[in-house]
Short mmCIF file of C-alpha atoms and ligand atoms in Angstrom, two decimals:
data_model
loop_
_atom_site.label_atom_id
_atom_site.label_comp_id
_atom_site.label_asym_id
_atom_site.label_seq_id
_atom_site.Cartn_x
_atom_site.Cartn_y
_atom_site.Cartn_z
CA UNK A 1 -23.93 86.87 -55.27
CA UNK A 2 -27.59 85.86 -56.36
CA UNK A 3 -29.41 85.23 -53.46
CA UNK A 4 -32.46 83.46 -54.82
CA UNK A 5 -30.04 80.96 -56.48
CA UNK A 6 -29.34 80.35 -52.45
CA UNK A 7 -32.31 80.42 -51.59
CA UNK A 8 -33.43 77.80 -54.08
CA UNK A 9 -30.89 75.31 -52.88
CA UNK A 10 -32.53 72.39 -51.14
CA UNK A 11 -32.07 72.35 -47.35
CA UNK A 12 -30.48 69.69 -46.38
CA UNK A 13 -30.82 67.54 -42.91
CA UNK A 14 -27.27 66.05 -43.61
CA UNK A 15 -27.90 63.66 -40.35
CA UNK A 16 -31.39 61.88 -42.16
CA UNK A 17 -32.67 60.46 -45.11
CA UNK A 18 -32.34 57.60 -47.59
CA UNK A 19 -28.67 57.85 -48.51
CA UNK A 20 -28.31 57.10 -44.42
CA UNK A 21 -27.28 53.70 -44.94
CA UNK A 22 -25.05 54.14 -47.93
CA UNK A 23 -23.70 57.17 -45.98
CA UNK A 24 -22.12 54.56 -43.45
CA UNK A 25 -20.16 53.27 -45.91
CA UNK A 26 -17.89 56.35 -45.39
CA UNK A 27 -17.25 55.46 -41.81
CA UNK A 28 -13.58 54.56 -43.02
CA UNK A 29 -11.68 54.87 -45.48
CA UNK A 30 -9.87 51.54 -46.38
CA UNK A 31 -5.94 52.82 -46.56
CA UNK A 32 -3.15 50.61 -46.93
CA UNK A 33 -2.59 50.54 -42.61
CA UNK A 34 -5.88 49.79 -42.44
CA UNK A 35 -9.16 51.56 -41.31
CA UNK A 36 -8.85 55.50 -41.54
CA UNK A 37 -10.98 57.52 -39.38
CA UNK A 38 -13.02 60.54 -41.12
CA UNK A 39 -13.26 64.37 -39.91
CA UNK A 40 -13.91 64.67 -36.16
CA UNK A 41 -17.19 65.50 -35.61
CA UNK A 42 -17.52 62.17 -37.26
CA UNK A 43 -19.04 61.14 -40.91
CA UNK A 44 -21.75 62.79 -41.68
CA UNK A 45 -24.15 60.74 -44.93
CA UNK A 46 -24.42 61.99 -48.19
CA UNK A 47 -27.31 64.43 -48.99
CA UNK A 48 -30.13 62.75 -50.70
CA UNK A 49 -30.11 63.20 -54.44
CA UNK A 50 -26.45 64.61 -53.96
CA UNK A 51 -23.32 63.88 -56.43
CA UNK A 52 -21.99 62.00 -52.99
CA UNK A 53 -25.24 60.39 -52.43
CA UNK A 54 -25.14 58.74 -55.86
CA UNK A 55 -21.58 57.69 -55.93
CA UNK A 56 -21.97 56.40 -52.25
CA UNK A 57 -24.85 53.98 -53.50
CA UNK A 58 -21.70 52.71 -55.68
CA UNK A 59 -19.39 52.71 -52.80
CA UNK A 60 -17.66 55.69 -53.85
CA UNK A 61 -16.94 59.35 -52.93
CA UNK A 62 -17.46 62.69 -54.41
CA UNK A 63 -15.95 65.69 -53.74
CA UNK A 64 -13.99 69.11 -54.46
CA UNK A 65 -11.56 71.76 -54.13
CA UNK A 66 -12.17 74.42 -51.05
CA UNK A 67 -10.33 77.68 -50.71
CA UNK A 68 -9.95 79.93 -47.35
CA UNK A 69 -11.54 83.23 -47.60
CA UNK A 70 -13.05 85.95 -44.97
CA UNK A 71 -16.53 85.27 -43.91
CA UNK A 72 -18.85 86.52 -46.72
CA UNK A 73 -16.04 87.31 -49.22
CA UNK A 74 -16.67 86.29 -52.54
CA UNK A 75 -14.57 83.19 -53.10
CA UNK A 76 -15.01 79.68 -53.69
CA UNK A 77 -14.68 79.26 -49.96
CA UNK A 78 -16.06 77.43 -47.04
CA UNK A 79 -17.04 80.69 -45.26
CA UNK A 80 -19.20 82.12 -48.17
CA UNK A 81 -22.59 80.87 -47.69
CA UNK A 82 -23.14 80.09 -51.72
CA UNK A 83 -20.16 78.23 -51.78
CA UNK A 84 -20.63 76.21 -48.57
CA UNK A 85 -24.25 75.28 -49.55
CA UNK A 86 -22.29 73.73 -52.75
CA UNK A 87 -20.41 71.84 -51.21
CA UNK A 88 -22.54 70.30 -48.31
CA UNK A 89 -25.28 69.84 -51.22
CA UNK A 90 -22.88 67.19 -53.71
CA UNK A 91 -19.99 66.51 -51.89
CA UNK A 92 -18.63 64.29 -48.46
CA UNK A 93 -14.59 64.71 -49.81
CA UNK A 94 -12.68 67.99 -49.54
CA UNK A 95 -9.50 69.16 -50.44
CA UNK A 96 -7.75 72.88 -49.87
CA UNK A 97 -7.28 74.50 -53.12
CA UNK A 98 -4.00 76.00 -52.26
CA UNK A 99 -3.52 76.16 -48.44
CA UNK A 100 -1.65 73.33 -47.79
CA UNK A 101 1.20 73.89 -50.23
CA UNK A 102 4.44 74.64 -49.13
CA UNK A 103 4.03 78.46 -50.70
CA UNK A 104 0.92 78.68 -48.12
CA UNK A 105 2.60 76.51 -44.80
CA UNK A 106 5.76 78.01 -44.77
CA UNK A 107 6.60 81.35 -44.92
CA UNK A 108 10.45 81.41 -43.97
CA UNK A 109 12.37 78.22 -43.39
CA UNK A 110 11.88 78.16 -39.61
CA UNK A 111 8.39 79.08 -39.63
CA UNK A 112 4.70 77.60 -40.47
CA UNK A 113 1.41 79.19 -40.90
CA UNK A 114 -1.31 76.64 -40.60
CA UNK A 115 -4.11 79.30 -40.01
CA UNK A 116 -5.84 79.53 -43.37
CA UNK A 117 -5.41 75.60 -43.44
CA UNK A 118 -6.75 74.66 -39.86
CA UNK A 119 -9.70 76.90 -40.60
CA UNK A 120 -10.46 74.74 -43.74
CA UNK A 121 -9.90 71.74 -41.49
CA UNK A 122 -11.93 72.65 -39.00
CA UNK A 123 -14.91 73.13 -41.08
CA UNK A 124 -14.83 70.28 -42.92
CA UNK A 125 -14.56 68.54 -39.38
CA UNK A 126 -17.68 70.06 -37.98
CA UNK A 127 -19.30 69.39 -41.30
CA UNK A 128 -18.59 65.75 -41.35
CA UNK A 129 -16.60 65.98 -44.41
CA UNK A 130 -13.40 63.83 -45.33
CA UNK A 131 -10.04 66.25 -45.99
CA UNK A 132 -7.27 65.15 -48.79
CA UNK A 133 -4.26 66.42 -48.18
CA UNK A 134 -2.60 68.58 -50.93
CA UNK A 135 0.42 68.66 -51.08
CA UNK A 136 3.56 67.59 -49.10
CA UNK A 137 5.83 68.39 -52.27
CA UNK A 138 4.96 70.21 -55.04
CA UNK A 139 8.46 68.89 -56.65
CA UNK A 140 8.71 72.15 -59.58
CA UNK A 141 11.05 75.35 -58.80
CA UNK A 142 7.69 77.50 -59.65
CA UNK A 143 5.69 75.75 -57.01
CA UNK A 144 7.94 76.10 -53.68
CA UNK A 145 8.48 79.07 -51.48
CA UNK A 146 10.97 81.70 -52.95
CA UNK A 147 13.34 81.47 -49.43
CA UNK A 148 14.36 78.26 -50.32
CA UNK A 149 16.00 79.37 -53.67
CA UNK A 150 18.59 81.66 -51.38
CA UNK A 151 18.59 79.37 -48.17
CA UNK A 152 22.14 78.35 -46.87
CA UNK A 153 22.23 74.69 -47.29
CA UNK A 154 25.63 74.72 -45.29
CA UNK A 155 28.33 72.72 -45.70
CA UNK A 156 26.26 69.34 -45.93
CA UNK A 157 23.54 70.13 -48.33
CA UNK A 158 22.20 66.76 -48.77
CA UNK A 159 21.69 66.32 -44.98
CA UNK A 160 19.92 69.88 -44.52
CA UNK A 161 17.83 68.98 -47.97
CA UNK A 162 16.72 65.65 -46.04
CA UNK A 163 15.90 67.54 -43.05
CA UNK A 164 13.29 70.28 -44.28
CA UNK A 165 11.58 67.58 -46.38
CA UNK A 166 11.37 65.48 -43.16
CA UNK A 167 10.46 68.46 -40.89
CA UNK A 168 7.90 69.58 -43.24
CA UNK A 169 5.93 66.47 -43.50
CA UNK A 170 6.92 65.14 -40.17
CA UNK A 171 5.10 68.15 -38.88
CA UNK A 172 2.10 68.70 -41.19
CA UNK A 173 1.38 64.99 -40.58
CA UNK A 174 1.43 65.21 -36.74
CA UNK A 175 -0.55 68.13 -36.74
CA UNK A 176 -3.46 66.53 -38.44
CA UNK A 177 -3.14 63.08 -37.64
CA UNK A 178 -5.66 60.65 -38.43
CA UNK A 179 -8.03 63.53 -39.65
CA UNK A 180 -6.15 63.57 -43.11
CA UNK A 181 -6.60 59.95 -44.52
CA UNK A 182 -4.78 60.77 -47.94
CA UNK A 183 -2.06 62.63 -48.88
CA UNK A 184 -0.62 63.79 -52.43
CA UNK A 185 2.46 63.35 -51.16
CA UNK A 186 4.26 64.29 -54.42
CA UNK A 187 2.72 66.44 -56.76
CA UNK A 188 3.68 66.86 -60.68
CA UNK A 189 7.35 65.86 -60.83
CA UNK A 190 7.69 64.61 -64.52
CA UNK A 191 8.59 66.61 -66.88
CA UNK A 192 5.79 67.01 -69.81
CA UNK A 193 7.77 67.63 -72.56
CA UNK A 194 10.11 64.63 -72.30
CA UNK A 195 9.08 62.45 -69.27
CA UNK A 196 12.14 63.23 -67.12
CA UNK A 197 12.01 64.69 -63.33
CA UNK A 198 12.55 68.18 -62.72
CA UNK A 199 14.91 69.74 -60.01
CA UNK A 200 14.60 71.63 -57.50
CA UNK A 201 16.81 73.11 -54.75
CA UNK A 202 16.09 70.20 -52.43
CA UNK A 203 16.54 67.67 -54.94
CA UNK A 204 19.77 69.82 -56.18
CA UNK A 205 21.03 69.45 -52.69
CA UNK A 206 20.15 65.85 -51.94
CA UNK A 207 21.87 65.25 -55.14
CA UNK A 208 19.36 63.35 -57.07
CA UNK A 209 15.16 64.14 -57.85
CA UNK A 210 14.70 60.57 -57.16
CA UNK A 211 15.71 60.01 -54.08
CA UNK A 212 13.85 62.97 -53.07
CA UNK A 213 11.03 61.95 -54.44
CA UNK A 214 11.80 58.59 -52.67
CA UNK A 215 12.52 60.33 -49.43
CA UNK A 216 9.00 62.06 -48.85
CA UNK A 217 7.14 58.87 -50.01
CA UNK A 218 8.83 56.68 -46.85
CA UNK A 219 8.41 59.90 -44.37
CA UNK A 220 5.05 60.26 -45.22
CA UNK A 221 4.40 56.36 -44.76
CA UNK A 222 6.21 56.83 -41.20
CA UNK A 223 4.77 60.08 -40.32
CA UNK A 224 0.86 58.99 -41.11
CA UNK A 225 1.17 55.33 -41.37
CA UNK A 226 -2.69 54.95 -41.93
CA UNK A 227 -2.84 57.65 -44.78
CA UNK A 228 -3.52 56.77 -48.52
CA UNK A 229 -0.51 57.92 -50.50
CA UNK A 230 -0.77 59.32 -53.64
CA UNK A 231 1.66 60.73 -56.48
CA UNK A 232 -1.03 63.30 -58.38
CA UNK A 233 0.36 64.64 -61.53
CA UNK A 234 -2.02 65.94 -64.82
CA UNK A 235 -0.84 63.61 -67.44
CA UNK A 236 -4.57 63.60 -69.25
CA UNK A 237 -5.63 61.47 -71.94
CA UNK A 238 -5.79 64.53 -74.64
CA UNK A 239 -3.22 64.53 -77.48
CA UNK A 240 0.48 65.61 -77.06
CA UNK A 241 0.36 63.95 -73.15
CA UNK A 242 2.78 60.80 -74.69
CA UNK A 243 5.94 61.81 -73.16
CA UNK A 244 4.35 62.81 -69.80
CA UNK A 245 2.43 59.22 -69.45
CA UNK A 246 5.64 57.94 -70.53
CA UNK A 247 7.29 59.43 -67.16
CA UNK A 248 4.89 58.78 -65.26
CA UNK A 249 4.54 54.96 -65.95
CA UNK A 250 8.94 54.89 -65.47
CA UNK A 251 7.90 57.08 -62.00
CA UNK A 252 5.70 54.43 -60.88
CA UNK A 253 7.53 51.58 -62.02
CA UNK A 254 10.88 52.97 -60.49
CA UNK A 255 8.69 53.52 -56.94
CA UNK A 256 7.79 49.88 -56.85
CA UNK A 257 11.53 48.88 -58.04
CA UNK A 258 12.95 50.22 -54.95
CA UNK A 259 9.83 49.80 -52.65
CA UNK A 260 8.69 53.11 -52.56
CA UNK A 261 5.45 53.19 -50.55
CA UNK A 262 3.17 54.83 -53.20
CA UNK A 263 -0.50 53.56 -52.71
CA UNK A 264 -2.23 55.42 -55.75
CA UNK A 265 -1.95 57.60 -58.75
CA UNK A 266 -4.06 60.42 -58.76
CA UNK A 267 -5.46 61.58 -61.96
CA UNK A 268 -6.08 65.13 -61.83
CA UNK A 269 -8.35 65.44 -65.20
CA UNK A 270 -8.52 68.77 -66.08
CA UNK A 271 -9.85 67.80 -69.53
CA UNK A 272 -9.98 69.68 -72.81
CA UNK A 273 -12.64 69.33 -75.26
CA UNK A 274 -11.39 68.46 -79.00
CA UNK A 275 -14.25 69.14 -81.32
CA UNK A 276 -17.90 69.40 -81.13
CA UNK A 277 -19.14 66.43 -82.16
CA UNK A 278 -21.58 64.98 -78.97
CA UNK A 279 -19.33 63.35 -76.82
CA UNK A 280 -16.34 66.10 -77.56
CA UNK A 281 -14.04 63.92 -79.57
CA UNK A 282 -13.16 61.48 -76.79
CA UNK A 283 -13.70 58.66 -78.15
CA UNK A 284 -11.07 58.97 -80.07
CA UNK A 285 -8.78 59.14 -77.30
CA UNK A 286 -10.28 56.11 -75.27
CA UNK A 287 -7.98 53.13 -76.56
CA UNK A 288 -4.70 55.23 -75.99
CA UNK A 289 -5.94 56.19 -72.53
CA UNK A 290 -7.11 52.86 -71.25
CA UNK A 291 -3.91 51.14 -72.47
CA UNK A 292 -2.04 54.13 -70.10
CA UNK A 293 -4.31 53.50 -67.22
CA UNK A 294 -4.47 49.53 -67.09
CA UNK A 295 -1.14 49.95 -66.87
CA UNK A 296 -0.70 51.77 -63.80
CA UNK A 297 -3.45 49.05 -62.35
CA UNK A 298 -1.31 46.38 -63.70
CA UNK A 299 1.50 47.77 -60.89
CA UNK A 300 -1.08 47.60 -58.44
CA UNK A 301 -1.87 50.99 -57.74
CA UNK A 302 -5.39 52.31 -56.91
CA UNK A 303 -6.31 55.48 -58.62
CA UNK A 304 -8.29 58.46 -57.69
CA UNK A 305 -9.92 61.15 -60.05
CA UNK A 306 -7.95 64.75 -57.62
CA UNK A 307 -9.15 67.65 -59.90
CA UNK A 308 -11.88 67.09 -62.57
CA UNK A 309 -12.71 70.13 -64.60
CA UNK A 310 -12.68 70.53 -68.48
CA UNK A 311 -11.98 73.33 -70.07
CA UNK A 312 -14.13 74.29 -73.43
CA UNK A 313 -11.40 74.46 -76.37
CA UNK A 314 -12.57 74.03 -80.26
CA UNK A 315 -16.42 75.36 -79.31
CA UNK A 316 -18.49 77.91 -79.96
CA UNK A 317 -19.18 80.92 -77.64
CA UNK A 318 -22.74 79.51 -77.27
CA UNK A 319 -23.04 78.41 -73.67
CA UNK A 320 -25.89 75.91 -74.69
CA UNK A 321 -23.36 74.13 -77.12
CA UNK A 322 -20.18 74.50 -74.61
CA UNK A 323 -22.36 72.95 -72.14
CA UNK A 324 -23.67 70.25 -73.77
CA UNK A 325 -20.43 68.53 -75.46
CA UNK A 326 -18.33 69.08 -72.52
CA UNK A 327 -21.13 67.49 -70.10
CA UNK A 328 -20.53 64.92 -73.25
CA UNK A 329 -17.08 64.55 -73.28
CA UNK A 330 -17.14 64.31 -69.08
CA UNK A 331 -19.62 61.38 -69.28
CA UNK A 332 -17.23 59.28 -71.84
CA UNK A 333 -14.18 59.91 -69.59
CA UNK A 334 -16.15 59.15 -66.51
CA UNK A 335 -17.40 56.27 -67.94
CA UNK A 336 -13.86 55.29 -69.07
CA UNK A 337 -12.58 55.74 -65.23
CA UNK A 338 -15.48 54.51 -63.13
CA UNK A 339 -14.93 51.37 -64.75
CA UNK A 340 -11.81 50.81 -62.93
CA UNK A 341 -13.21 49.30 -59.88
CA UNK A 342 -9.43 50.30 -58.31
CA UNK A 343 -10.84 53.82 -58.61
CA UNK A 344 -13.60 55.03 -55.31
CA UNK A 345 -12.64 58.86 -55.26
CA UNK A 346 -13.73 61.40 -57.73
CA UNK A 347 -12.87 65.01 -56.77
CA UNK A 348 -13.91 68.63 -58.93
CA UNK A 349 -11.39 71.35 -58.80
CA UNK A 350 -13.57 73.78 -58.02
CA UNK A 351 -17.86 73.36 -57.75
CA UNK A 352 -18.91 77.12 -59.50
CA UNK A 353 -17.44 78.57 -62.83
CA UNK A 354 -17.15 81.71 -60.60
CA UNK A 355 -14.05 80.81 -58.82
CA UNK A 356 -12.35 78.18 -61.31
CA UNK A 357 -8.36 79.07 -61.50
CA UNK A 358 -8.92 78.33 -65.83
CA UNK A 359 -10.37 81.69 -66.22
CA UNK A 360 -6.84 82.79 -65.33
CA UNK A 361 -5.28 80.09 -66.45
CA UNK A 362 -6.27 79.88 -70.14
CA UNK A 363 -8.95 82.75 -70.89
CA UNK A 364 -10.78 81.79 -74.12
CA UNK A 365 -9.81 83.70 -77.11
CA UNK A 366 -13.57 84.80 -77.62
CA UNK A 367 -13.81 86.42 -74.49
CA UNK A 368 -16.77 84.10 -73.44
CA UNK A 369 -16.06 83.49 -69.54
CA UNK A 370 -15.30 79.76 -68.90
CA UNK A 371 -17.44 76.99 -67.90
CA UNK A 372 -15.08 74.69 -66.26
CA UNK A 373 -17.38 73.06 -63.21
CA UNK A 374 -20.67 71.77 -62.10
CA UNK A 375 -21.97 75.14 -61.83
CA UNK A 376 -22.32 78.22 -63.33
CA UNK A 377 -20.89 81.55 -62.15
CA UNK A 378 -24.95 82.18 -60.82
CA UNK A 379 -24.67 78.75 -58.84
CA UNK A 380 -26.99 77.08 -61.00
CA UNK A 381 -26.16 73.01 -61.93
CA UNK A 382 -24.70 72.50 -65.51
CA UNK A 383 -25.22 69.61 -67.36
CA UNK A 384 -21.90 68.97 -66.07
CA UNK A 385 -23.57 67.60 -63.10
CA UNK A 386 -25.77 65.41 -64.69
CA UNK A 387 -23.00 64.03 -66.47
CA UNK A 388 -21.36 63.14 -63.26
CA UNK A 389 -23.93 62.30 -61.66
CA UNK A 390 -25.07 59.68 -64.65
CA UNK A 391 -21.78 58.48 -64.72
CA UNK A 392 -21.68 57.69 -60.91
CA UNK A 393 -24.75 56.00 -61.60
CA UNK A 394 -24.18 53.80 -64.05
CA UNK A 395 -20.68 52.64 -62.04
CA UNK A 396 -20.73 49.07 -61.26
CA UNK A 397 -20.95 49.06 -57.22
CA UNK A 398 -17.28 48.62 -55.68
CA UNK A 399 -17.47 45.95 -52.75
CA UNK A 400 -17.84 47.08 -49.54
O1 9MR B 1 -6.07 76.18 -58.56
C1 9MR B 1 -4.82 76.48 -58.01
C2 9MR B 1 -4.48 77.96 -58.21
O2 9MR B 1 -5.38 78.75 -57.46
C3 9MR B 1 -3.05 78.23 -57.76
O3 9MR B 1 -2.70 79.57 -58.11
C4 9MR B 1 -2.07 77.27 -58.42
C5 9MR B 1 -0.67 77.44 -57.86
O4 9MR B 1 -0.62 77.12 -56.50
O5 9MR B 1 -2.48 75.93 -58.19
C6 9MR B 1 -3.76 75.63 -58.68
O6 9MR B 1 -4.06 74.28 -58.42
C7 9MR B 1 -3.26 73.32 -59.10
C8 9MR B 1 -3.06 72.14 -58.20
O7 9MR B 1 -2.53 72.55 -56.97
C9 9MR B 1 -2.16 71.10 -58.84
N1 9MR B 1 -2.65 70.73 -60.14
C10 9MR B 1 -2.98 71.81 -61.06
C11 9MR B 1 -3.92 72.80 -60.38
C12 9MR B 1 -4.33 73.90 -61.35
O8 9MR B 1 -3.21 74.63 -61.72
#
């Protein structure tokens, strides 16, 4: 790790400055029960000149992925010092990368690990920062613990299917009470090649994906009845996402059929540049993606922007050029969202091309590492961050 780039980082009084006032306005978080409270050692304001800073002027929040990692190791983590000073310099929203999945919770059917998690909590506690919760059900056989694909489901599946949903998020909710004020509560259950819900060996034992789906929607409402709930799936705006829109809008339509308490749709947005031209092709792609969008607003759900990072297809190695058209291509989609005023919460996946799960994702074909986030693998800003920053700038102002 570069030390000067540290070094070079502004320091921060977190507790002063202009954005004070606009800070306040993260006091709560409007949910549907009401007024949530944020991380313990209470709210803490935007930095000045921070991402958070500039969408809090707007009324909305900025954010990103965290991982867990030992103290100093080289991870996007809150206990590397690079990484950290990231994160308290743009953002006031956090959300753990991975720890909260079921695969990280639960190791064995009757047992939880909330280590790795609570240590993320607890840091973004004592730094004033406001924790998403991801996931309660990662609804794909790849996603969940591999116990559960030989666990005895006795001789009333359905029941004991009901039960560790309910147990899970019964318990993960109590644990963190008020100090999580939004959940994904489902995470990527349609199907992107024709729209439909995939199974899993709960919803094979319940008997239907639905009413699984169903079923951790109205626990979570019980179990954290002032949380935001969200269904989070990647259904982007890029070509070849028709059928997976498609399921989504029947998803949220059905959830509102059968009064399903789903409060948002979160957008993940990990976008993919088409071409080179300045603003990366999207503008093709605007009138297809509004008409997708206003219709998830016309259901009345709020939206949120979970995992924003774009990934540099159809460029040139040059890192200039990559830069450039996807800061581009970021701005026009940003503009396209912000302009929702249902939508307050913008979260990266990820602050520093050094840690970004694409690399190993979808490597280029060049060999050229990735440039996925707001900064580059030396922790320097990327146009990327001006993007977002103009973006959040140009945002009409959401009412208090
Ligand atoms: O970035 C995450 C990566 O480190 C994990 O290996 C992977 C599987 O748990 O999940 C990645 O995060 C995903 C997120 O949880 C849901 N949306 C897609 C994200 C990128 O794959």
């Amino acid at each position: 790790m570069d030390g000067a780039t540290v070094a070079s980082l502004p320091l921060l009084d977190r507790r002063q400055g202009l954005a004070f006032l606009g800070g306040l306005a993260l006091t709560g978080c409007a949910t549907a029960g009401g007024i949530a409270p944020a991380g313990a050692a209470g709210p803490v304001p935007a930095a000045p000149g921070s991402l958070a800073a500039t969408a809090s002027a707007r009324g909305r929040r900025f954010g990103s992925a965290v991982a867990w990692g030992r103290p100093g190791a080289d991870r996007g983590s809150f206990a590397n010092p690079a990484y950290a000073a990231l994160l308290k310099r743009d953002c006031t929203l956090l959300v753990a990368e991975n720890e909260m999945k079921w695969q990280a919770l639960r190791p064995a059917a009757d047992r939880y690990a909330f280590d790795r998690f609570d240590a993320i909590m607890a840091w973004s506690d004592a730094s004033g920062m406001v924790m998403r919760g991801h996931n309660l059900l990662w609804h794909q056989d790849k996603w969940l613990p591999r116990w559960l694909f030989s666990h005895s489901f006795g001789t009333d599946p359905a029941a004991e299917g009901r039960r560790l949903i309910v147990d899970h998020i019964d318990t993960v909710c109590a644990r963190y009470g008020t100090r999580i004020p939004s959940y994904d509560v489902v995470n990527e259950a349609v199907r992107p090649d024709d729209g439909g819900l995939y199974d899993t060996p709960l919803s094979r034992a319940i008997g239907s994906a639905e009413a699984t789906i169903d079923l951790a929607f109205r626990t979570a409402r019980a179990a954290a009845p002032q949380a935001e709930l969200v269904y989070n799936d990647y259904m982007s705006w890029e070509p070849g996402n028709g059928a997976h829109r498609d399921g989504v809008l029947r998803l949220l339509r059905g959830f509102r059929e059968r009064d399903v308490p789903v409060d948002a749709l979160g957008i993940q947005s990990h976008l993919v540049t088409q071409s080179d031209a300045a603003d990366g092709g999207a503008a093709a792609l605007t009138d297809d993606w509004r008409r997708f969008v206003d219709a998830v607003v016309a259901m009345d759900y709020r939206l949120l922007i979970t995992e924003l990072d774009v990934r540099d297809n159809n460029l040139p190695a040059d890192p200039a050029v990559r830069d450039r058209v996807v800061a581009g291509y970021a701005r026009a989609y940003l503009d396209v969202m912000l302009a929702y005023p249902q939508l307050r919460d913008v979260l990266a996946w990820g602050m520093c091309d050094r840690y970004s799960w694409i690399e190993g994702f979808e490597a280029r074909s060049d060999g050229a590492p990735r440039r996925p986030c707001p900064y580059d693998a030396q922790f320097r800003a990327k146009p990327l961050r001006d993007a977002i920053n103009a973006s959040l700038e140009a945002a009409a102002p959401l009412p208090a």
